[in-house]
Amino acid sequence: MSTFFPPKRSTYRHGDLKHALVAAGTELARTGGPDAVVLREATRRVGVAPNAAYRHFADRKALLEAVCSAAQSSLAVAIEQELATVRAAGDPADVARARLRAVGIGYLRFAQKEPGLFRTAFSASPDLENVGDPARAGASGLSPFLLLGSVLDELVEAGALPKERRPGAEFLAWSSVHGLAMLLIDGPLRALNNKQTHAIIERLLDMVDQGL
Amino acid sequence: MSTFFPPKRSTYRHGDLKHALVAAGTELARTGGPDAVVLREATRRVGVAPNAAYRHFADRKALLEAVCSAAQSSLAVAIEQELATVRAAGDPADVARARLRAVGIGYLRFAQKEPGLFRTAFSASPDLENVGDPARAGASGLSPFLLLGSVLDELVEAGALPKERRPGAEFLAWSSVHGLAMLLIDGPLRALNNKQTHAIIERLLDMVDQGL
DNA sequence: TGTACATCAGTGAACGCGCGTTCACTGATGTAC
DNA sequence: TGTACATCAGTGAACGCGCGTTCACTGATGTAC
């Protein structure tokens, strides 16, 4: 455990300890989810005394929250990447629909590729208040929740979603996709192979598309 | 913490320690979720030495699994109760639809009333293998998953769901409802009031009904 | 350009805690004769 | 009906562990003069 990341450091000052601790914490979260974000282990990996962390974080919870924000940001980037593959030509309604699908696919891909980070992203302070926090955003400046919201807005603009059904639509789409993510990574759908997984993802996105 | 449940016991033998430990563990899970199922605390509450638990469970994990099964069983009962309120008269397709809705409502009600138990129910060994385990069933003998499955079968029989879409339909319905449950209890929808919650639940169930 | 000094990042040692688990035991039960 | 004894449920004490956090400290930096 503690033999990784040997503490080779020449200077007394670290220089960027705060970021280094978040990075180490993120690595822990990647492997073991939020519970694995252990303050002592993070300092060990960075090669620093355990209490050095208290120069930069009030307590363990503060470190975990920073890691959580970083995970949200990674999720936003994953969604943005998927959005970038959507061709913007053709019927605006079709484009908007394809973009909504891309949000779902990016979300689910991330959950599967990084289940530990995914669980960490939703482990702390999941209030709608910090939805606009830039630390949780991707390159676009939008957090995952705001990305979903903006794509739903596009859907309304393109006439593919009646605007009276727009309010709260985030939560319907999000619920379905989030639930599937849970079943796929922690739940009874873990055992599915790639093909089966892909099929069920497509069906779920169809359902959302049709039911919204 | 340990002053609750004073260890008043007259006999040397407990009589039903195994069940008592599961009950105490369930109480812990109810309050704090799966992580709160602490072997020592369970024995403390029952009024027994910590190691007495090892007469009945191989280790902490085994205790947690027993608590998990009990939680699944409670969930099944909650769903059955909701199903029992559905009137069986009228168009069979409408009845089957109402029963599917009842499954979703029972699921979500349980998640909201017992968030700790709900999280515990899905914390351990969530494989489809133990879906038929009687320890996870309600009065009907069916686990939550099997209850959902049987109602979907009814839907097919009543002609409300094309039978080629029946396979895997569990996972679509389950994903949506499970995801909403998560957002409601742990996630950003925690802050909603009863009315708002009810509204979003209805909309989600509409979406599933329409999109299946 | 040089020096005194305030600042504050990181150190070293220690704390108390509660956990899961193991050991050799003791005491009640129920069965065989 | 009475007694010896095997069974096994629960005890008491202890273990090692790793955690988060606090204390008084040391050493490098950068700024004021």
Coordinates of C-alpha atoms (C1' of nucleotides) in Angstrom, one line a residue:
Chain A
M1 CA 0.0 0.0 0.0
S2 CA 2.4 2.6 1.2
T3 CA 5.3 1.5 -1.0
F4 CA 3.9 3.1 -4.1
F5 CA 4.9 6.7 -4.9
P6 CA 8.2 6.8 -2.9
P7 CA 8.6 10.1 -1.2
K8 CA 11.5 11.4 -3.2
R9 CA 11.6 15.1 -2.7
S10 CA 14.6 17.3 -2.6
T11 CA 13.2 20.6 -1.4
Y12 CA 11.6 21.2 2.0
R13 CA 8.7 23.0 0.5
H14 CA 6.6 20.8 -1.8
G15 CA 5.4 23.6 -4.0
D16 CA 2.0 22.4 -5.0
L17 CA 0.9 20.1 -2.1
K18 CA -2.7 21.0 -2.3
H19 CA -3.1 19.9 -5.9
A20 CA -0.9 16.9 -5.3
L21 CA -3.1 15.8 -2.4
V22 CA -6.2 16.1 -4.6
A23 CA -4.5 14.1 -7.3
A24 CA -3.5 11.4 -4.8
G25 CA -7.0 11.4 -3.4
T26 CA -8.5 11.1 -6.8
E27 CA -6.3 8.1 -7.5
L28 CA -7.6 6.5 -4.3
A29 CA -11.2 7.3 -5.3
R30 CA -10.6 5.8 -8.7
T31 CA -9.6 2.5 -7.2
G32 CA -11.9 2.3 -4.2
G33 CA -14.6 5.0 -4.3
P34 CA -15.2 7.7 -1.7
D35 CA -14.4 5.5 1.3
A36 CA -10.9 5.0 0.0
V37 CA -10.1 8.7 0.1
V38 CA -8.0 8.4 3.3
L39 CA -6.1 11.4 4.4
R40 CA -3.1 9.5 5.7
E41 CA -2.8 7.4 2.6
A42 CA -2.9 10.5 0.4
T43 CA -0.1 12.2 2.3
R44 CA 1.9 8.9 2.2
R45 CA 1.6 8.8 -1.6
V46 CA 2.7 12.4 -1.9
G47 CA 5.6 11.8 0.4
V48 CA 4.7 14.2 3.1
A49 CA 3.8 13.9 6.8
P50 CA 0.2 13.2 7.6
N51 CA -0.5 16.4 9.3
A52 CA 0.9 18.5 6.4
A53 CA -2.5 18.1 4.8
Y54 CA -3.9 20.4 7.5
R55 CA -2.1 23.3 5.9
H56 CA -4.4 23.0 2.9
F57 CA -7.6 21.3 4.1
A58 CA -9.6 21.8 7.3
D59 CA -10.2 18.1 7.7
R60 CA -10.6 14.9 5.8
K61 CA -14.1 15.9 4.7
A62 CA -12.7 19.0 2.9
L63 CA -10.2 16.8 1.0
L64 CA -13.0 14.5 0.0
E65 CA -15.0 17.4 -1.2
A66 CA -12.2 18.6 -3.4
V67 CA -11.8 15.1 -4.8
C68 CA -15.5 15.0 -5.4
S69 CA -15.4 18.3 -7.4
A70 CA -12.6 16.9 -9.5
A71 CA -14.6 13.8 -10.2
Q72 CA -17.6 15.9 -11.3
S73 CA -15.3 17.9 -13.5
S74 CA -14.0 14.7 -15.1
L75 CA -17.5 13.6 -15.7
A76 CA -18.3 16.9 -17.4
V77 CA -15.3 16.4 -19.7
A78 CA -16.4 12.9 -20.6
I79 CA -19.8 14.3 -21.6
E80 CA -18.3 17.1 -23.6
Q81 CA -16.2 14.6 -25.5
E82 CA -19.2 12.6 -26.4
L83 CA -21.1 15.8 -27.4
A84 CA -18.2 16.8 -29.7
T85 CA -18.8 13.7 -31.8
V86 CA -22.3 14.7 -32.8
R87 CA -22.5 16.2 -36.3
A88 CA -24.3 19.5 -36.3
A89 CA -25.8 19.1 -39.7
G90 CA -29.4 18.3 -40.7
D91 CA -32.7 18.7 -39.0
P92 CA -32.2 20.7 -35.8
A93 CA -34.6 18.5 -33.9
D94 CA -32.6 15.4 -34.8
V95 CA -29.4 17.1 -33.9
A96 CA -30.8 18.1 -30.5
R97 CA -32.0 14.6 -29.9
A98 CA -28.6 13.2 -30.8
R99 CA -27.0 15.6 -28.4
L100 CA -29.2 14.5 -25.6
R101 CA -28.3 10.9 -26.4
A102 CA -24.7 11.9 -26.3
V103 CA -25.0 13.3 -22.8
G104 CA -26.5 10.0 -21.6
I105 CA -23.8 8.0 -23.4
G106 CA -21.0 10.1 -22.0
Y107 CA -22.5 9.8 -18.5
L108 CA -22.8 6.0 -18.8
R109 CA -19.4 5.5 -20.4
F110 CA -17.7 7.4 -17.6
A111 CA -19.6 5.5 -15.0
Q112 CA -18.3 2.2 -16.5
K113 CA -14.8 3.3 -17.2
E114 CA -14.3 5.0 -13.8
P115 CA -16.8 3.5 -11.4
G116 CA -14.8 4.7 -8.4
L117 CA -14.7 8.3 -9.5
F118 CA -18.3 8.1 -10.6
R119 CA -19.4 7.0 -7.1
T120 CA -17.2 9.7 -5.6
A121 CA -18.7 12.4 -7.7
F122 CA -22.1 11.8 -6.1
S123 CA -20.8 11.1 -2.6
A124 CA -20.6 14.5 -1.0
S125 CA -22.8 17.6 -0.8
P126 CA -25.0 16.7 -3.7
D127 CA -27.0 19.9 -3.6
L128 CA -28.2 21.9 -6.5
E129 CA -26.4 24.8 -5.1
N130 CA -22.9 23.9 -6.1
V131 CA -24.1 22.9 -9.6
G132 CA -22.6 26.1 -10.9
D133 CA -19.3 25.6 -9.1
P134 CA -16.5 26.1 -11.7
A135 CA -14.5 23.4 -10.0
R136 CA -17.1 20.9 -11.1
A137 CA -17.1 22.0 -14.7
G138 CA -15.5 20.8 -17.9
A139 CA -13.9 22.8 -20.6
S140 CA -17.2 24.4 -21.5
G141 CA -17.5 25.8 -18.0
L142 CA -20.6 23.7 -17.4
S143 CA -21.0 21.0 -14.8
P144 CA -22.7 17.7 -15.8
F145 CA -26.0 18.9 -14.6
L146 CA -25.8 22.2 -16.5
L147 CA -24.7 20.4 -19.6
L148 CA -27.8 18.2 -19.5
G149 CA -29.9 21.3 -18.9
S150 CA -28.5 23.2 -21.8
V151 CA -29.0 20.3 -24.2
L152 CA -32.6 20.1 -23.0
D153 CA -32.9 23.8 -23.8
E154 CA -31.7 23.0 -27.3
L155 CA -34.4 20.4 -27.6
V156 CA -37.0 23.0 -26.8
E157 CA -35.5 25.5 -29.2
A158 CA -35.5 22.9 -32.0
G159 CA -39.2 22.1 -31.3
A160 CA -38.4 18.6 -30.2
L161 CA -39.7 19.1 -26.7
P162 CA -42.8 21.1 -25.8
K163 CA -41.7 23.9 -23.6
E164 CA -44.3 23.2 -20.9
R165 CA -42.5 19.9 -20.3
R166 CA -39.1 21.5 -20.0
P167 CA -39.2 22.3 -16.3
G168 CA -37.9 19.4 -14.3
A169 CA -37.1 17.4 -17.4
E170 CA -33.5 17.2 -16.2
F171 CA -34.6 15.0 -13.3
L172 CA -36.5 12.5 -15.5
A173 CA -33.6 12.0 -17.9
W174 CA -31.0 12.0 -15.1
S175 CA -32.9 9.5 -13.0
S176 CA -33.1 6.9 -15.8
V177 CA -29.5 7.3 -16.8
H178 CA -28.2 7.5 -13.2
G179 CA -30.2 4.4 -12.2
L180 CA -28.8 2.4 -15.1
A181 CA -25.3 3.5 -14.2
M182 CA -25.8 2.2 -10.7
L183 CA -27.2 -1.1 -11.8
L184 CA -24.3 -1.5 -14.3
I185 CA -21.5 -0.7 -11.9
D186 CA -22.6 -1.8 -8.5
G187 CA -25.8 -3.7 -9.2
P188 CA -27.1 -6.8 -10.8
L189 CA -26.1 -5.7 -14.3
R190 CA -22.4 -5.9 -13.6
A191 CA -22.1 -9.3 -15.2
L192 CA -23.4 -8.2 -18.6
N193 CA -21.0 -8.2 -21.5
N194 CA -20.3 -5.3 -23.8
K195 CA -22.9 -6.2 -26.3
Q196 CA -25.6 -6.7 -23.8
T197 CA -24.6 -3.5 -22.0
H198 CA -24.7 -1.5 -25.2
A199 CA -28.2 -2.9 -26.1
I200 CA -29.7 -2.0 -22.8
I201 CA -28.2 1.5 -22.9
E202 CA -29.7 2.1 -26.3
R203 CA -33.1 0.8 -25.2
L204 CA -33.0 3.0 -22.1
L205 CA -32.1 6.1 -24.2
D206 CA -35.0 5.3 -26.5
M207 CA -37.3 5.1 -23.6
V208 CA -36.2 8.5 -22.3
D209 CA -36.3 10.0 -25.8
Q210 CA -39.8 8.8 -26.3
G211 CA -41.1 9.4 -22.8
L212 CA -39.8 12.8 -22.1
Chain B
M1 CA -24.3 5.2 21.7
S2 CA -23.8 2.1 23.9
T3 CA -26.2 3.2 26.6
F4 CA -29.2 2.2 24.5
F5 CA -30.6 -1.3 24.8
P6 CA -29.2 -2.1 28.2
P7 CA -28.0 -5.7 28.4
K8 CA -30.6 -7.0 30.7
R9 CA -30.6 -10.7 30.3
S10 CA -31.3 -13.3 33.0
T11 CA -30.4 -16.5 31.2
Y12 CA -26.9 -17.5 30.1
R13 CA -28.1 -18.6 26.8
H14 CA -29.7 -15.9 24.7
G15 CA -32.1 -18.1 22.9
D16 CA -32.3 -16.3 19.6
L17 CA -29.1 -14.5 19.2
K18 CA -28.8 -14.8 15.5
H19 CA -32.1 -13.1 14.8
A20 CA -31.5 -10.6 17.5
L21 CA -28.2 -9.6 15.9
V22 CA -29.8 -9.3 12.5
A23 CA -32.5 -7.1 14.1
A24 CA -29.9 -4.9 15.8
G25 CA -27.9 -4.7 12.6
T26 CA -31.1 -3.7 10.7
E27 CA -31.7 -1.0 13.2
L28 CA -28.2 0.3 12.7
A29 CA -28.7 0.1 8.9
R30 CA -31.9 2.0 9.2
T31 CA -30.1 4.9 10.9
G32 CA -26.8 5.0 9.1
G33 CA -26.9 2.7 6.0
P34 CA -24.6 -0.2 5.4
D35 CA -21.5 1.3 6.9
A36 CA -23.3 1.6 10.2
V37 CA -23.7 -2.1 10.5
V38 CA -20.9 -2.6 13.0
L39 CA -20.5 -6.0 14.5
R40 CA -19.4 -4.7 17.9
E41 CA -22.3 -2.3 18.1
A42 CA -24.8 -4.9 17.2
T43 CA -23.6 -7.2 20.0
R44 CA -23.6 -4.3 22.4
R45 CA -27.2 -3.5 21.7
V46 CA -28.2 -7.1 22.2
G47 CA -26.3 -7.2 25.4
V48 CA -23.8 -9.9 24.5
A49 CA -20.0 -10.1 24.2
P50 CA -18.6 -9.0 20.8
N51 CA -17.2 -12.4 20.0
A52 CA -20.5 -14.1 20.6
A53 CA -21.5 -13.0 17.1
Y54 CA -19.0 -15.5 15.7
R55 CA -21.1 -18.4 16.9
H56 CA -23.7 -17.3 14.2
F57 CA -21.8 -15.4 11.6
A58 CA -18.5 -16.2 9.9
D59 CA -17.5 -12.5 10.0
R60 CA -18.8 -9.0 9.8
K61 CA -19.6 -9.4 6.1
A62 CA -21.9 -12.4 6.8
L63 CA -23.8 -10.3 9.3
L64 CA -24.1 -7.5 6.8
E65 CA -25.4 -9.9 4.1
A66 CA -28.1 -11.1 6.5
V67 CA -29.1 -7.5 7.2
C68 CA -29.1 -6.9 3.4
S69 CA -31.5 -9.8 2.8
A70 CA -33.8 -8.5 5.5
A71 CA -33.8 -5.1 3.9
Q72 CA -34.7 -6.6 0.5
S73 CA -37.5 -8.5 2.2
S74 CA -38.8 -5.3 3.7
L75 CA -38.7 -3.6 0.3
A76 CA -40.7 -6.5 -1.1
V77 CA -43.3 -6.1 1.6
A78 CA -43.6 -2.4 0.9
I79 CA -44.2 -3.2 -2.8
E80 CA -46.7 -5.8 -2.0
Q81 CA -48.6 -3.4 0.2
E82 CA -48.8 -0.9 -2.6
L83 CA -49.9 -3.6 -5.0
A84 CA -52.7 -4.6 -2.6
T85 CA -54.3 -1.2 -3.0
V86 CA -54.8 -1.7 -6.7
R87 CA -58.4 -2.5 -7.6
A88 CA -58.5 -5.5 -9.9
A89 CA -61.7 -4.5 -11.8
G90 CA -62.0 -3.1 -15.3
D91 CA -59.8 -3.3 -18.4
P92 CA -57.0 -5.8 -17.7
A93 CA -54.5 -3.6 -19.5
D94 CA -55.4 -0.7 -17.2
V95 CA -55.1 -3.0 -14.2
A96 CA -51.7 -4.3 -15.3
R97 CA -50.6 -0.7 -15.9
A98 CA -51.8 0.4 -12.5
R99 CA -50.0 -2.5 -10.9
L100 CA -46.7 -1.6 -12.6
R101 CA -47.2 1.9 -11.2
A102 CA -47.8 0.5 -7.8
V103 CA -44.5 -1.4 -7.9
G104 CA -42.7 1.9 -8.7
I105 CA -44.5 3.8 -6.0
G106 CA -43.9 1.1 -3.4
Y107 CA -40.2 1.1 -4.3
L108 CA -39.9 4.9 -4.1
R109 CA -42.0 5.2 -0.9
F110 CA -39.8 2.7 0.8
A111 CA -36.6 4.5 -0.4
Q112 CA -37.9 7.7 1.1
K113 CA -39.3 6.3 4.3
E114 CA -36.3 4.0 5.0
P115 CA -33.3 5.5 3.1
G116 CA -30.8 3.6 5.3
L117 CA -32.4 0.3 4.7
F118 CA -32.8 1.0 1.1
R119 CA -29.2 1.7 0.6
T120 CA -28.3 -1.4 2.6
A121 CA -30.6 -3.5 0.4
F122 CA -28.3 -2.8 -2.5
S123 CA -25.0 -2.7 -0.8
A124 CA -23.9 -6.3 -0.9
S125 CA -23.8 -9.1 -3.4
P126 CA -26.2 -7.6 -5.8
D127 CA -26.2 -10.4 -8.3
L128 CA -29.2 -11.8 -10.1
E129 CA -28.4 -15.2 -8.5
N130 CA -29.8 -14.5 -5.1
V131 CA -32.9 -12.8 -6.6
G132 CA -34.8 -16.0 -5.8
D133 CA -33.5 -16.2 -2.2
P134 CA -36.6 -16.6 0.0
A135 CA -34.8 -14.5 2.7
R136 CA -35.2 -11.6 0.3
A137 CA -38.9 -12.1 -0.4
G138 CA -42.1 -10.6 1.0
A139 CA -45.3 -12.4 1.9
S140 CA -45.8 -13.4 -1.7
G141 CA -42.6 -15.3 -1.7
L142 CA -41.1 -13.0 -4.4
S143 CA -38.2 -10.7 -4.0
P144 CA -38.5 -7.1 -5.3
F145 CA -37.0 -8.0 -8.6
L146 CA -39.3 -10.9 -9.1
L147 CA -42.3 -8.8 -8.2
L148 CA -41.4 -6.4 -10.9
G149 CA -40.9 -9.2 -13.3
S150 CA -44.3 -10.8 -12.6
V151 CA -46.1 -7.5 -13.1
L152 CA -44.4 -7.0 -16.4
D153 CA -45.6 -10.5 -17.3
E154 CA -49.1 -9.4 -16.5
L155 CA -48.7 -6.4 -18.7
V156 CA -47.8 -8.7 -21.6
E157 CA -50.7 -11.0 -20.9
A158 CA -53.1 -8.1 -20.9
G159 CA -51.7 -7.0 -24.2
A160 CA -50.3 -3.7 -22.8
L161 CA -46.8 -4.6 -23.7
P162 CA -45.7 -6.3 -26.9
K163 CA -44.1 -9.5 -25.9
E164 CA -40.9 -8.9 -28.0
R165 CA -40.2 -6.0 -25.7
R166 CA -40.7 -8.0 -22.5
P167 CA -37.1 -9.4 -22.2
G168 CA -35.0 -6.9 -20.3
A169 CA -37.9 -4.6 -19.6
E170 CA -37.2 -5.1 -15.9
F171 CA -33.9 -3.2 -16.2
L172 CA -35.5 -0.2 -18.0
A173 CA -38.2 0.3 -15.4
W174 CA -35.8 -0.5 -12.6
S175 CA -33.2 1.9 -13.8
S176 CA -35.5 4.8 -13.9
V177 CA -37.1 4.2 -10.6
H178 CA -33.9 3.3 -8.9
G179 CA -32.2 6.4 -10.2
L180 CA -35.0 8.6 -9.0
A181 CA -34.8 7.0 -5.6
M182 CA -31.1 7.8 -5.4
L183 CA -31.6 11.4 -6.4
L184 CA -34.4 11.8 -3.9
I185 CA -32.6 10.3 -0.9
D186 CA -28.9 11.0 -1.4
G187 CA -28.8 13.4 -4.3
P188 CA -29.8 16.8 -5.3
L189 CA -33.6 16.2 -5.0
R190 CA -33.4 15.7 -1.3
A191 CA -34.6 19.3 -0.7
L192 CA -37.9 18.8 -2.6
N193 CA -41.1 19.0 -0.6
N194 CA -43.8 16.3 -0.6
K195 CA -45.8 17.9 -3.4
Q196 CA -42.8 18.4 -5.7
T197 CA -41.6 14.9 -4.9
H198 CA -45.0 13.5 -5.8
A199 CA -45.2 15.4 -9.0
I200 CA -41.8 14.2 -10.2
I201 CA -42.6 10.6 -9.3
E202 CA -45.8 10.8 -11.3
R203 CA -44.0 12.2 -14.3
L204 CA -41.3 9.6 -14.1
L205 CA -43.8 6.8 -14.0
D206 CA -45.6 8.3 -16.9
M207 CA -42.4 8.3 -18.9
V208 CA -41.7 4.7 -18.1
D209 CA -45.3 3.7 -18.9
Q210 CA -45.0 5.4 -22.2
G211 CA -41.5 4.6 -23.1
L212 CA -41.5 0.9 -22.3
Chain C
dT1 C1' 23.5 44.6 -2.2
dG2 C1' 23.1 42.8 2.4
dT3 C1' 20.8 41.5 6.5
dA4 C1' 17.0 41.0 10.1
dC5 C1' 12.8 39.1 10.6
dA6 C1' 8.0 37.7 10.0
dT7 C1' 5.6 34.2 7.7
dC8 C1' 4.1 29.9 7.1
dA9 C1' 4.8 25.1 4.8
dG10 C1' 6.1 20.9 6.4
dT11 C1' 8.1 17.7 10.6
dG12 C1' 8.1 14.3 14.4
dA13 C1' 5.9 12.3 17.9
dA14 C1' 2.1 11.3 20.1
dC15 C1' -3.1 10.8 21.5
dG16 C1' -7.3 8.3 21.8
dC17 C1' -10.6 5.7 19.4
dG18 C1' -13.2 1.9 17.8
dC19 C1' -12.9 -1.6 15.0
dG20 C1' -12.7 -6.9 13.6
dT21 C1' -10.9 -10.9 15.2
dT22 C1' -8.5 -14.7 18.1
dC23 C1' -7.6 -17.3 22.3
dA24 C1' -8.5 -20.3 26.1
dC25 C1' -12.3 -20.4 29.2
dT26 C1' -17.0 -21.4 31.6
dG27 C1' -21.5 -22.5 32.2
dA28 C1' -26.1 -24.4 30.6
dT29 C1' -28.4 -27.8 27.9
dG30 C1' -30.0 -32.1 26.3
dT31 C1' -29.1 -36.9 25.4
dA32 C1' -27.5 -41.9 26.5
dC33 C1' -27.5 -45.1 29.7
Chain D
dT1 C1' -36.1 -41.2 37.4
dG2 C1' -31.3 -40.1 38.1
dT3 C1' -26.7 -39.2 36.6
dA4 C1' -22.4 -38.7 33.5
dC5 C1' -21.0 -36.4 29.8
dA6 C1' -20.6 -34.4 25.1
dT7 C1' -22.1 -30.3 23.0
dC8 C1' -21.8 -25.8 22.1
dA9 C1' -23.5 -20.8 23.2
dG10 C1' -21.7 -17.1 25.4
dT11 C1' -17.4 -14.9 28.3
dG12 C1' -13.2 -12.2 29.4
dA13 C1' -9.2 -10.5 28.0
dA14 C1' -6.3 -9.2 24.7
dC15 C1' -4.2 -8.4 19.9
dG16 C1' -2.9 -5.4 16.1
dC17 C1' -4.4 -2.1 13.0
dG18 C1' -5.0 2.3 10.8
dC19 C1' -7.4 6.1 11.2
dG20 C1' -8.1 11.5 12.0
dT21 C1' -6.3 14.9 14.6
dT22 C1' -3.3 17.9 17.9
dC23 C1' 1.0 19.7 19.8
dA24 C1' 5.2 22.2 19.8
dC25 C1' 8.8 22.3 16.5
dT26 C1' 12.1 23.5 12.4
dG27 C1' 13.5 25.1 8.2
dA28 C1' 13.0 27.8 3.8
dT29 C1' 11.1 31.9 1.7
dG30 C1' 10.4 36.6 0.6
dT31 C1' 10.0 41.3 2.2
dA32 C1' 11.4 45.7 4.7
dC33 C1' 14.9 48.5 5.6

